[in-house]
Amino acid sequence: MEAELAVEPQSLKKLSFKSLKRALDLFSPLHGQFPPPDPESKKIRTSHKLNTEFGGVKDTATSNAKAAAQSKAQQASAPSNVLALPGSESSMDPQKGVPSKDMVVGPTIQPSGSTDNGIPGRSTAVVPGRGSSERNFSTSAIMERIPSKWPRPVWHAPWKNYRVISGHLGWVRSVAVDPSNTWFCTGSADRTIKIWDLASGRLKLTLTGHIEQIRGLAISSKHTYMFSAGDDKQVKCWDLEQNKVIRSYHGHLSGVYCLAVHPTIDILLTGGRDSVCRVWDIRSKMQIHALSGHDNTVCSVFTRPTDPQVITGSHDSTIKFWDLRYGKTMATLTHHKKSVRAMALHPKEDCFASASAENIKKFNLPKGEFMHNMLSQQKTIINAMAVNEEGVLATGGDNGSMWFWDWRSGHNFQQDQTIVQPGSLDSEAGIYAMTYDVTGSRLITCEADKTIKMWKEDETATPETHPVHFKPPKDMRRF
């Protein structure tokens, strides 16, 4: 048995060129000549165009005569087994078999005959329906240019930092605003929950009880309850009239990363490192469902009054819609390529945005149709995002970048960088959580330099001082 010959290693480029050459040899053996036009296909194309232009009325006698003349010309020419290319007969130079300059012009152009030197003459425009016997119906004539229908962004005033609150002794990991809009609470890696006055920024209360950092906070709009979740696997319910823990929800097998309270039903949703989103009855402390299906940490969750009532994002790069009645998955969105660490539901519209390291995407509700990507890439891990009723989407990154977006168009109108407090390292410029207040006019961010920063719109800014620099996208990536 003969030894097998060693195969010469070839580059991908070389192989692809070989493949192209084989295809060319297979379909077009005569490289020097251009193929003659196919009268049948030209007749179909012409009749279709006439039908669309003149509402179905066409001169059959003219088209028949034209087809006969073309078939005679084809019989006179040399036979060829080459594929026919779209284009009119008059767009070929009969002397050389080379296409003339009139090959890609619109439907109302009639090429004149060639000069004595064999050079094609200039084409003259002919108005349709005025005795034009020959038209050039090329592909460019069928295609029409569509103007960009991308919505122009609404002008928004730039946001500025107006207050820095320090008081925590560790990274500030979570934030929630009270529905009365008078105070807000923050959870930190120093294992405390602090309650602050929203107007003045003064500390009102410090609550202790967790033994690890506090990753999630939520305040009930119907009861005097606040809920907290942390890396210590504990989910706690605080009574704000007594300022103490009245219930604990046991069941998570690892750290709890996110938390949400249902707007209409007395249930609580928590997601964590055990890849499960757990649904709790607030009163009885019972676990109603364990929404399992993710392959990795559930790091973001939000809830809404109508189906899908629960939406989760995970480190496995998927977003899942859940049927709360049966505890089953309704849909899985696999558009992201990286962990979905943050999601934001629009307060008025039926859509939400989700953020991962490669892109920020918008989805429709209730079916979850992909709408579009935001028009820029923040190029960092996005830990937090929030949107207000005016359509200002704010996103905060691991590197301290703070970007503001127009919700409707996806235009990024402001890029800011948070400044660390004195004594901190530049690497501590990370944003972990953010939320708007109830009015949407103040933004609260929680950061890695142990501070809480508050932002508001610049009242002095006008469209003249800060114009919108917007270019509509030429080709939108649909993934």
CSV table of C-alpha atoms in Angstrom, one decimal:
chain,number,residue,atom,x,y,z
A,1,MET,CA,0.0,0.0,0.0
A,2,GLU,CA,1.5,3.3,-1.1
A,3,ALA,CA,2.2,5.9,1.5
A,4,GLU,CA,-0.3,8.8,1.4
A,5,LEU,CA,1.1,12.0,-0.1
A,6,ALA,CA,1.5,14.9,2.2
A,7,VAL,CA,-1.1,17.6,1.5
A,8,GLU,CA,0.5,21.0,0.9
A,9,PRO,CA,-0.8,23.5,3.6
A,10,GLN,CA,-2.6,26.3,1.8
A,11,SER,CA,-3.9,29.6,3.1
A,12,LEU,CA,-7.6,30.2,3.2
A,13,LYS,CA,-7.2,33.1,0.8
A,14,LYS,CA,-5.5,30.9,-1.8
A,15,LEU,CA,-8.1,28.3,-1.5
A,16,SER,CA,-11.0,30.8,-1.9
A,17,PHE,CA,-9.3,32.2,-5.1
A,18,LYS,CA,-9.0,28.6,-6.4
A,19,SER,CA,-12.7,28.1,-5.7
A,20,LEU,CA,-13.6,31.3,-7.5
A,21,LYS,CA,-11.6,30.4,-10.5
A,22,ARG,CA,-13.3,26.9,-10.7
A,23,ALA,CA,-16.7,28.5,-10.5
A,24,LEU,CA,-15.7,31.0,-13.3
A,25,ASP,CA,-14.4,28.2,-15.5
A,26,LEU,CA,-17.6,26.2,-14.9
A,27,PHE,CA,-20.1,28.9,-15.8
A,28,SER,CA,-18.1,31.2,-18.1
A,29,PRO,CA,-15.5,29.5,-20.3
A,30,LEU,CA,-15.2,32.4,-22.7
A,31,HIS,CA,-13.5,35.0,-20.6
A,32,GLY,CA,-12.8,37.4,-23.5
A,33,GLN,CA,-16.3,38.0,-24.6
A,34,PHE,CA,-19.4,39.3,-22.8
A,35,PRO,CA,-22.5,37.3,-23.2
A,36,PRO,CA,-25.2,38.4,-25.6
A,37,PRO,CA,-28.5,39.7,-24.0
A,38,ASP,CA,-31.3,37.2,-23.6
A,39,PRO,CA,-34.4,38.5,-25.5
A,40,GLU,CA,-36.9,36.5,-23.5
A,41,SER,CA,-35.8,37.9,-20.1
A,42,LYS,CA,-35.6,41.4,-21.6
A,43,LYS,CA,-39.1,41.1,-22.9
A,44,ILE,CA,-40.4,40.0,-19.5
A,45,ARG,CA,-38.5,42.8,-17.7
A,46,THR,CA,-39.8,45.4,-20.2
A,47,SER,CA,-43.4,44.3,-20.0
A,48,HIS,CA,-43.2,44.3,-16.2
A,49,LYS,CA,-41.9,47.8,-16.2
A,50,LEU,CA,-44.5,49.0,-18.7
A,51,ASN,CA,-47.2,47.4,-16.6
A,52,THR,CA,-46.1,49.2,-13.4
A,53,GLU,CA,-45.6,52.5,-15.2
A,54,PHE,CA,-48.8,52.7,-17.3
A,55,GLY,CA,-51.2,50.6,-15.2
A,56,GLY,CA,-51.1,47.5,-17.3
A,57,VAL,CA,-51.4,49.1,-20.7
A,58,LYS,CA,-48.6,48.1,-23.1
A,59,ASP,CA,-48.0,48.1,-26.8
A,60,THR,CA,-47.9,44.4,-27.7
A,61,ALA,CA,-47.1,45.1,-31.3
A,62,THR,CA,-44.0,47.1,-30.4
A,63,SER,CA,-42.8,44.5,-27.9
A,64,ASN,CA,-43.3,41.6,-30.4
A,65,ALA,CA,-41.4,43.5,-33.1
A,66,LYS,CA,-38.6,44.3,-30.7
A,67,ALA,CA,-38.4,40.6,-29.7
A,68,ALA,CA,-38.2,39.5,-33.3
A,69,ALA,CA,-35.5,42.0,-34.1
A,70,GLN,CA,-33.5,40.8,-31.1
A,71,SER,CA,-33.8,37.2,-32.0
A,72,LYS,CA,-32.5,37.9,-35.5
A,73,ALA,CA,-29.6,39.8,-34.1
A,74,GLN,CA,-28.8,36.9,-31.7
A,75,GLN,CA,-28.9,34.4,-34.6
A,76,ALA,CA,-26.4,36.5,-36.5
A,77,SER,CA,-24.0,36.7,-33.6
A,78,ALA,CA,-21.6,33.8,-32.7
A,79,PRO,CA,-23.2,31.1,-30.5
A,80,SER,CA,-22.1,31.1,-26.8
A,81,ASN,CA,-22.9,29.1,-23.8
A,82,VAL,CA,-22.4,31.9,-21.4
A,83,LEU,CA,-25.0,33.1,-18.8
A,84,ALA,CA,-27.0,36.1,-19.9
A,85,LEU,CA,-26.5,39.3,-17.9
A,86,PRO,CA,-29.3,41.9,-17.4
A,87,GLY,CA,-29.0,44.8,-19.7
A,88,SER,CA,-30.3,46.0,-23.1
A,89,GLU,CA,-29.0,45.0,-26.4
A,90,SER,CA,-28.1,48.5,-27.3
A,91,SER,CA,-25.8,48.7,-24.3
A,92,MET,CA,-23.4,46.3,-26.1
A,93,ASP,CA,-20.8,47.4,-28.5
A,94,PRO,CA,-21.3,45.0,-31.4
A,95,GLN,CA,-17.7,45.4,-32.7
A,96,LYS,CA,-15.9,44.5,-29.5
A,97,GLY,CA,-18.4,42.8,-27.3
A,98,VAL,CA,-17.7,45.4,-24.6
A,99,PRO,CA,-20.4,47.1,-22.6
A,100,SER,CA,-20.8,50.8,-23.3
A,101,LYS,CA,-21.2,53.6,-20.8
A,102,ASP,CA,-25.0,53.5,-21.1
A,103,MET,CA,-25.3,50.2,-19.3
A,104,VAL,CA,-26.3,51.5,-15.9
A,105,VAL,CA,-28.7,54.4,-16.6
A,106,GLY,CA,-32.3,54.9,-15.7
A,107,PRO,CA,-35.4,53.7,-17.6
A,108,THR,CA,-35.9,57.0,-19.5
A,109,ILE,CA,-32.6,56.9,-21.4
A,110,GLN,CA,-32.4,56.0,-25.0
A,111,PRO,CA,-28.8,55.2,-26.2
A,112,SER,CA,-28.0,56.4,-29.7
A,113,GLY,CA,-26.0,54.4,-32.2
A,114,SER,CA,-22.2,54.1,-32.3
A,115,THR,CA,-19.9,56.5,-34.1
A,116,ASP,CA,-17.8,55.4,-37.1
A,117,ASN,CA,-14.9,54.7,-34.7
A,118,GLY,CA,-16.9,52.1,-32.9
A,119,ILE,CA,-17.2,54.4,-29.8
A,120,PRO,CA,-20.7,54.6,-28.4
A,121,GLY,CA,-22.4,57.9,-28.8
A,122,ARG,CA,-24.0,59.9,-25.9
A,123,SER,CA,-27.4,58.9,-24.7
A,124,THR,CA,-30.3,61.3,-24.8
A,125,ALA,CA,-33.2,61.4,-22.4
A,126,VAL,CA,-36.6,60.4,-23.7
A,127,VAL,CA,-40.0,61.1,-22.0
A,128,PRO,CA,-41.9,57.9,-21.7
A,129,GLY,CA,-44.9,57.5,-24.0
A,130,ARG,CA,-43.6,59.9,-26.7
A,131,GLY,CA,-42.5,57.4,-29.4
A,132,SER,CA,-39.6,56.0,-27.4
A,133,SER,CA,-39.0,52.7,-29.2
A,134,GLU,CA,-36.1,51.4,-27.0
A,135,ARG,CA,-35.5,51.8,-23.3
A,136,ASN,CA,-32.7,50.5,-21.1
A,137,PHE,CA,-34.3,48.7,-18.2
A,138,SER,CA,-31.3,47.8,-16.0
A,139,THR,CA,-31.2,46.7,-12.4
A,140,SER,CA,-30.5,50.3,-11.2
A,141,ALA,CA,-33.8,51.4,-12.8
A,142,ILE,CA,-35.8,48.9,-10.8
A,143,MET,CA,-34.1,49.8,-7.5
A,144,GLU,CA,-35.3,53.0,-5.9
A,145,ARG,CA,-33.4,55.0,-3.3
A,146,ILE,CA,-35.3,55.3,0.0
A,147,PRO,CA,-34.5,58.3,2.2
A,148,SER,CA,-33.5,57.5,5.8
A,149,LYS,CA,-36.6,57.1,8.0
A,150,TRP,CA,-34.5,57.0,11.2
A,151,PRO,CA,-36.2,59.4,13.8
A,152,ARG,CA,-34.3,62.5,14.6
A,153,PRO,CA,-33.4,62.7,18.3
A,154,VAL,CA,-35.2,65.1,20.6
A,155,TRP,CA,-33.0,67.8,22.1
A,156,HIS,CA,-32.2,67.1,25.8
A,157,ALA,CA,-30.3,69.4,28.1
A,158,PRO,CA,-26.9,67.9,29.3
A,159,TRP,CA,-26.8,66.6,32.8
A,160,LYS,CA,-24.4,67.7,35.4
A,161,ASN,CA,-23.3,66.5,38.8
A,162,TYR,CA,-24.5,68.8,41.6
A,163,ARG,CA,-24.0,66.8,44.8
A,164,VAL,CA,-21.6,64.2,46.2
A,165,ILE,CA,-22.7,62.3,49.3
A,166,SER,CA,-20.1,60.4,51.3
A,167,GLY,CA,-20.9,58.3,54.3
A,168,HIS,CA,-20.6,54.6,53.4
A,169,LEU,CA,-17.4,52.8,54.2
A,170,GLY,CA,-17.5,50.4,51.2
A,171,TRP,CA,-18.6,50.3,47.6
A,172,VAL,CA,-22.2,51.5,47.2
A,173,ARG,CA,-24.0,48.7,45.4
A,174,SER,CA,-27.8,49.4,45.4
A,175,VAL,CA,-30.3,52.3,45.5
A,176,ALA,CA,-34.0,52.7,45.7
A,177,VAL,CA,-36.2,55.9,45.9
A,178,ASP,CA,-39.3,56.1,48.1
A,179,PRO,CA,-42.6,56.6,46.2
A,180,SER,CA,-43.2,59.7,48.3
A,181,ASN,CA,-40.1,61.2,46.7
A,182,THR,CA,-38.8,62.5,50.0
A,183,TRP,CA,-36.0,60.0,50.8
A,184,PHE,CA,-33.9,57.3,49.2
A,185,CYS,CA,-31.9,54.4,50.5
A,186,THR,CA,-28.6,52.9,49.5
A,187,GLY,CA,-27.0,49.5,50.3
A,188,SER,CA,-23.3,49.1,50.5
A,189,ALA,CA,-20.4,46.6,50.8
A,190,ASP,CA,-20.0,47.9,54.4
A,191,ARG,CA,-23.1,45.7,55.2
A,192,THR,CA,-25.3,48.7,56.1
A,193,ILE,CA,-28.4,50.3,54.5
A,194,LYS,CA,-28.4,54.1,54.8
A,195,ILE,CA,-31.5,56.3,54.4
A,196,TRP,CA,-30.9,59.8,53.0
A,197,ASP,CA,-33.0,62.9,52.6
A,198,LEU,CA,-33.6,63.5,48.8
A,199,ALA,CA,-33.7,67.3,49.0
A,200,SER,CA,-30.8,68.0,51.3
A,201,GLY,CA,-28.7,64.8,50.9
A,202,ARG,CA,-28.4,64.5,54.7
A,203,LEU,CA,-28.3,61.1,56.4
A,204,LYS,CA,-31.5,60.1,58.3
A,205,LEU,CA,-30.9,56.5,59.4
A,206,THR,CA,-28.5,53.6,59.2
A,207,LEU,CA,-29.8,50.0,59.3
A,208,THR,CA,-27.6,47.0,60.1
A,209,GLY,CA,-28.5,43.3,59.8
A,210,HIS,CA,-26.8,41.9,56.8
A,211,ILE,CA,-23.5,40.1,57.1
A,212,GLU,CA,-22.4,40.6,53.5
A,213,GLN,CA,-22.6,43.4,50.9
A,214,ILE,CA,-26.2,44.5,50.0
A,215,ARG,CA,-26.8,44.0,46.3
A,216,GLY,CA,-30.5,44.8,45.9
A,217,LEU,CA,-33.0,47.2,47.4
A,218,ALA,CA,-36.7,47.8,46.7
A,219,ILE,CA,-39.4,49.9,48.5
A,220,SER,CA,-43.1,48.9,48.4
A,221,SER,CA,-45.6,51.5,47.2
A,222,LYS,CA,-48.5,49.9,49.1
A,223,HIS,CA,-46.9,49.1,52.5
A,224,THR,CA,-44.3,50.6,54.8
A,225,TYR,CA,-41.9,47.9,53.8
A,226,MET,CA,-38.4,48.0,52.3
A,227,PHE,CA,-36.8,44.8,50.9
A,228,SER,CA,-33.1,44.1,50.8
A,229,ALA,CA,-30.9,41.3,49.4
A,230,GLY,CA,-27.2,40.5,49.7
A,231,ASP,CA,-24.3,38.2,49.1
A,232,ASP,CA,-25.2,36.5,52.5
A,233,LYS,CA,-28.0,34.6,50.7
A,234,GLN,CA,-30.5,36.5,52.8
A,235,VAL,CA,-33.6,38.5,51.6
A,236,LYS,CA,-35.0,40.7,54.3
A,237,CYS,CA,-38.3,42.7,54.8
A,238,TRP,CA,-37.9,45.8,56.9
A,239,ASP,CA,-40.8,47.6,58.6
A,240,LEU,CA,-40.0,51.3,58.3
A,241,GLU,CA,-42.3,52.2,61.1
A,242,GLN,CA,-40.3,50.1,63.6
A,243,ASN,CA,-37.0,50.3,61.6
A,244,LYS,CA,-36.3,46.6,62.0
A,245,VAL,CA,-36.5,43.3,60.1
A,246,ILE,CA,-39.9,41.6,60.4
A,247,ARG,CA,-39.5,38.8,57.8
A,248,SER,CA,-36.7,36.9,56.2
A,249,TYR,CA,-37.0,34.8,53.0
A,250,HIS,CA,-34.9,31.7,53.0
A,251,GLY,CA,-34.2,29.5,50.0
A,252,HIS,CA,-31.4,31.0,47.9
A,253,LEU,CA,-28.4,28.7,47.7
A,254,SER,CA,-25.9,31.5,47.0
A,255,GLY,CA,-25.6,35.3,46.9
A,256,VAL,CA,-28.7,37.3,45.8
A,257,TYR,CA,-27.8,39.9,43.1
A,258,CYS,CA,-31.1,41.5,42.2
A,259,LEU,CA,-34.5,42.2,43.6
A,260,ALA,CA,-37.9,43.6,42.5
A,261,VAL,CA,-41.4,44.1,44.0
A,262,HIS,CA,-44.4,43.4,41.8
A,263,PRO,CA,-46.4,46.7,41.3
A,264,THR,CA,-49.9,45.2,41.8
A,265,ILE,CA,-49.6,41.8,43.6
A,266,ASP,CA,-47.9,41.3,47.0
A,267,ILE,CA,-45.0,39.2,45.7
A,268,LEU,CA,-41.2,39.7,45.7
A,269,LEU,CA,-38.8,38.5,43.0
A,270,THR,CA,-35.1,37.8,43.7
A,271,GLY,CA,-32.4,36.5,41.4
A,272,GLY,CA,-29.0,35.3,42.3
A,273,ARG,CA,-25.9,33.2,41.7
A,274,ASP,CA,-27.8,29.9,41.9
A,275,SER,CA,-29.2,30.8,38.4
A,276,VAL,CA,-32.8,30.9,39.7
A,277,CYS,CA,-35.3,33.7,40.0
A,278,ARG,CA,-37.4,33.0,43.1
A,279,VAL,CA,-40.9,34.3,43.6
A,280,TRP,CA,-41.9,35.0,47.2
A,281,ASP,CA,-45.2,35.7,48.9
A,282,ILE,CA,-44.5,38.8,51.0
A,283,ARG,CA,-46.9,38.0,53.8
A,284,SER,CA,-46.4,34.3,54.3
A,285,LYS,CA,-42.7,34.2,53.4
A,286,MET,CA,-43.4,31.1,51.2
A,287,GLN,CA,-41.7,30.5,47.9
A,288,ILE,CA,-44.3,30.5,45.2
A,289,HIS,CA,-42.1,29.6,42.2
A,290,ALA,CA,-38.4,28.9,41.5
A,291,LEU,CA,-38.1,30.2,37.9
A,292,SER,CA,-35.2,28.0,36.7
A,293,GLY,CA,-33.9,27.9,33.2
A,294,HIS,CA,-30.9,30.2,33.1
A,295,ASP,CA,-27.4,28.6,32.9
A,296,ASN,CA,-25.7,31.3,35.0
A,297,THR,CA,-26.2,34.0,37.6
A,298,VAL,CA,-29.5,36.0,37.3
A,299,CYS,CA,-28.1,39.5,37.7
A,300,SER,CA,-31.1,41.7,36.6
A,301,VAL,CA,-34.9,41.5,37.0
A,302,PHE,CA,-37.8,43.7,36.6
A,303,THR,CA,-41.6,43.2,36.8
A,304,ARG,CA,-44.7,44.7,35.3
A,305,PRO,CA,-48.4,44.4,35.8
A,306,THR,CA,-49.3,42.6,32.6
A,307,ASP,CA,-47.7,39.5,30.9
A,308,PRO,CA,-44.9,38.9,30.7
A,309,GLN,CA,-44.9,40.0,34.3
A,310,VAL,CA,-41.3,38.9,35.1
A,311,ILE,CA,-38.3,39.5,32.9
A,312,THR,CA,-34.8,38.4,33.9
A,313,GLY,CA,-31.3,39.0,32.5
A,314,SER,CA,-28.4,36.7,33.2
A,315,HIS,CA,-24.7,36.2,32.9
A,316,ASP,CA,-25.5,33.4,30.3
A,317,SER,CA,-26.3,36.4,27.9
A,318,THR,CA,-30.0,35.6,27.6
A,319,ILE,CA,-33.1,37.4,28.6
A,320,LYS,CA,-36.1,35.3,29.7
A,321,PHE,CA,-39.8,36.2,29.9
A,322,TRP,CA,-41.7,34.3,32.5
A,323,ASP,CA,-45.3,33.2,32.9
A,324,LEU,CA,-46.0,34.0,36.5
A,325,ARG,CA,-49.1,31.7,36.7
A,326,TYR,CA,-47.3,28.5,35.7
A,327,GLY,CA,-43.7,29.4,36.5
A,328,LYS,CA,-42.6,28.6,33.0
A,329,THR,CA,-40.6,30.4,30.3
A,330,MET,CA,-42.7,32.3,27.8
A,331,ALA,CA,-39.8,33.4,25.6
A,332,THR,CA,-36.0,33.6,25.5
A,333,LEU,CA,-34.1,36.4,23.8
A,334,THR,CA,-30.6,35.4,22.7
A,335,HIS,CA,-29.6,38.7,21.0
A,336,HIS,CA,-26.8,39.6,23.4
A,337,LYS,CA,-23.3,38.1,23.3
A,338,LYS,CA,-22.2,39.0,26.8
A,339,SER,CA,-23.8,39.1,30.3
A,340,VAL,CA,-27.0,41.2,30.6
A,341,ARG,CA,-26.2,43.0,33.8
A,342,ALA,CA,-28.7,45.8,33.5
A,343,MET,CA,-32.2,46.3,32.2
A,344,ALA,CA,-34.6,49.3,32.2
A,345,LEU,CA,-38.3,49.4,31.6
A,346,HIS,CA,-39.7,52.5,30.0
A,347,PRO,CA,-42.2,54.2,32.4
A,348,LYS,CA,-44.7,54.9,29.6
A,349,GLU,CA,-44.0,52.9,26.5
A,350,ASP,CA,-44.3,49.1,26.2
A,351,CYS,CA,-40.6,48.5,25.6
A,352,PHE,CA,-37.4,48.0,27.6
A,353,ALA,CA,-33.7,48.3,27.1
A,354,SER,CA,-31.0,45.8,28.1
A,355,ALA,CA,-27.3,46.4,28.4
A,356,SER,CA,-24.3,44.2,28.0
A,357,ALA,CA,-20.6,44.9,27.3
A,358,GLU,CA,-21.1,44.8,23.5
A,359,ASN,CA,-24.3,46.7,23.0
A,360,ILE,CA,-27.4,48.3,24.4
A,361,LYS,CA,-30.5,46.9,22.8
A,362,LYS,CA,-34.2,47.9,22.7
A,363,PHE,CA,-37.0,45.3,22.7
A,364,ASN,CA,-40.7,45.6,22.3
A,365,LEU,CA,-43.2,44.2,24.8
A,366,PRO,CA,-45.1,42.0,25.3
A,367,LYS,CA,-43.6,39.8,22.5
A,368,GLY,CA,-40.0,40.8,22.8
A,369,GLU,CA,-39.3,41.8,19.2
A,370,PHE,CA,-35.9,43.3,18.7
A,371,MET,CA,-36.2,47.0,17.8
A,372,HIS,CA,-32.7,48.4,17.4
A,373,ASN,CA,-29.3,48.8,19.0
A,374,MET,CA,-28.3,52.1,20.5
A,375,LEU,CA,-26.2,54.0,17.9
A,376,SER,CA,-22.9,54.0,19.8
A,377,GLN,CA,-21.0,51.5,21.9
A,378,GLN,CA,-19.9,52.3,25.4
A,379,LYS,CA,-17.2,49.7,25.2
A,380,THR,CA,-17.2,48.8,28.9
A,381,ILE,CA,-19.2,46.6,31.3
A,382,ILE,CA,-22.5,48.3,32.0
A,383,ASN,CA,-23.7,47.7,35.5
A,384,ALA,CA,-26.6,50.0,35.7
A,385,MET,CA,-29.2,51.8,33.6
A,386,ALA,CA,-32.3,54.0,34.1
A,387,VAL,CA,-34.8,55.8,31.9
A,388,ASN,CA,-37.2,58.6,32.7
A,389,GLU,CA,-40.5,59.7,31.2
A,390,GLU,CA,-38.8,62.3,29.0
A,391,GLY,CA,-36.9,59.5,27.2
A,392,VAL,CA,-33.4,60.1,28.7
A,393,LEU,CA,-31.6,56.8,29.2
A,394,ALA,CA,-28.6,56.9,31.4
A,395,THR,CA,-26.0,54.1,31.5
A,396,GLY,CA,-23.1,53.7,34.0
A,397,GLY,CA,-20.1,51.6,33.3
A,398,ASP,CA,-17.3,49.8,35.3
A,399,ASN,CA,-14.8,52.5,34.2
A,400,GLY,CA,-16.8,55.4,35.6
A,401,SER,CA,-18.2,56.4,32.2
A,402,MET,CA,-21.7,57.9,32.3
A,403,TRP,CA,-23.5,58.1,29.0
A,404,PHE,CA,-26.9,59.7,28.3
A,405,TRP,CA,-29.0,58.6,25.3
A,406,ASP,CA,-32.2,59.7,23.5
A,407,TRP,CA,-34.6,56.8,24.0
A,408,ARG,CA,-36.4,57.0,20.7
A,409,SER,CA,-33.6,57.4,18.2
A,410,GLY,CA,-30.8,55.7,20.2
A,411,HIS,CA,-28.5,58.8,19.8
A,412,ASN,CA,-25.9,59.3,22.5
A,413,PHE,CA,-26.1,63.0,23.3
A,414,GLN,CA,-23.7,63.2,26.3
A,415,GLN,CA,-20.7,61.3,27.5
A,416,ASP,CA,-19.5,62.1,31.0
A,417,GLN,CA,-16.9,60.6,33.3
A,418,THR,CA,-17.4,60.4,37.0
A,419,ILE,CA,-14.7,62.0,39.2
A,420,VAL,CA,-13.5,60.0,42.2
A,421,GLN,CA,-13.5,61.6,45.6
A,422,PRO,CA,-10.1,62.7,46.9
A,423,GLY,CA,-8.1,59.9,48.4
A,424,SER,CA,-9.5,57.3,46.0
A,425,LEU,CA,-7.7,55.5,43.2
A,426,ASP,CA,-8.7,56.3,39.6
A,427,SER,CA,-9.6,52.6,39.2
A,428,GLU,CA,-12.4,53.1,41.8
A,429,ALA,CA,-14.4,55.2,39.2
A,430,GLY,CA,-17.0,52.5,38.7
A,431,ILE,CA,-20.8,53.0,38.7
A,432,TYR,CA,-22.7,50.1,40.3
A,433,ALA,CA,-26.3,51.3,40.5
A,434,MET,CA,-28.5,54.2,39.4
A,435,THR,CA,-32.1,55.3,39.5
A,436,TYR,CA,-34.1,58.4,38.8
A,437,ASP,CA,-36.3,60.0,41.4
A,438,VAL,CA,-40.1,59.8,41.0
A,439,THR,CA,-40.2,63.0,38.9
A,440,GLY,CA,-37.4,61.9,36.6
A,441,SER,CA,-35.5,65.2,37.1
A,442,ARG,CA,-32.8,63.9,39.5
A,443,LEU,CA,-30.5,61.0,38.9
A,444,ILE,CA,-28.8,59.1,41.8
A,445,THR,CA,-25.7,57.0,41.1
A,446,CYS,CA,-23.9,54.7,43.5
A,447,GLU,CA,-20.2,54.3,42.9
A,448,ALA,CA,-17.0,52.4,43.8
A,449,ASP,CA,-15.3,55.3,45.5
A,450,LYS,CA,-17.9,54.9,48.4
A,451,THR,CA,-19.9,58.0,47.3
A,452,ILE,CA,-23.4,58.7,46.1
A,453,LYS,CA,-23.6,61.3,43.3
A,454,MET,CA,-26.7,63.2,42.3
A,455,TRP,CA,-27.2,64.7,38.8
A,456,LYS,CA,-29.6,67.1,37.3
A,457,GLU,CA,-30.1,68.9,33.9
A,458,ASP,CA,-28.2,72.0,33.2
A,459,GLU,CA,-30.8,74.8,33.3
A,460,THR,CA,-28.6,77.2,31.4
A,461,ALA,CA,-28.2,74.9,28.4
A,462,THR,CA,-30.1,75.7,25.1
A,463,PRO,CA,-30.2,74.0,21.7
A,464,GLU,CA,-27.9,76.7,20.5
A,465,THR,CA,-25.3,76.2,23.1
A,466,HIS,CA,-25.4,72.4,23.0
A,467,PRO,CA,-26.6,71.5,19.4
A,468,VAL,CA,-27.5,67.9,18.5
A,469,HIS,CA,-24.7,66.3,16.3
A,470,PHE,CA,-26.7,63.5,14.8
A,471,LYS,CA,-25.9,61.3,11.7
A,472,PRO,CA,-28.6,58.7,10.9
A,473,PRO,CA,-27.1,55.2,10.6
A,474,LYS,CA,-26.3,54.0,7.1
A,475,ASP,CA,-26.5,50.3,7.8
A,476,MET,CA,-28.2,49.2,11.0
A,477,ARG,CA,-26.8,46.0,12.5
A,478,ARG,CA,-29.9,43.8,13.1
A,479,PHE,CA,-28.1,41.6,15.7
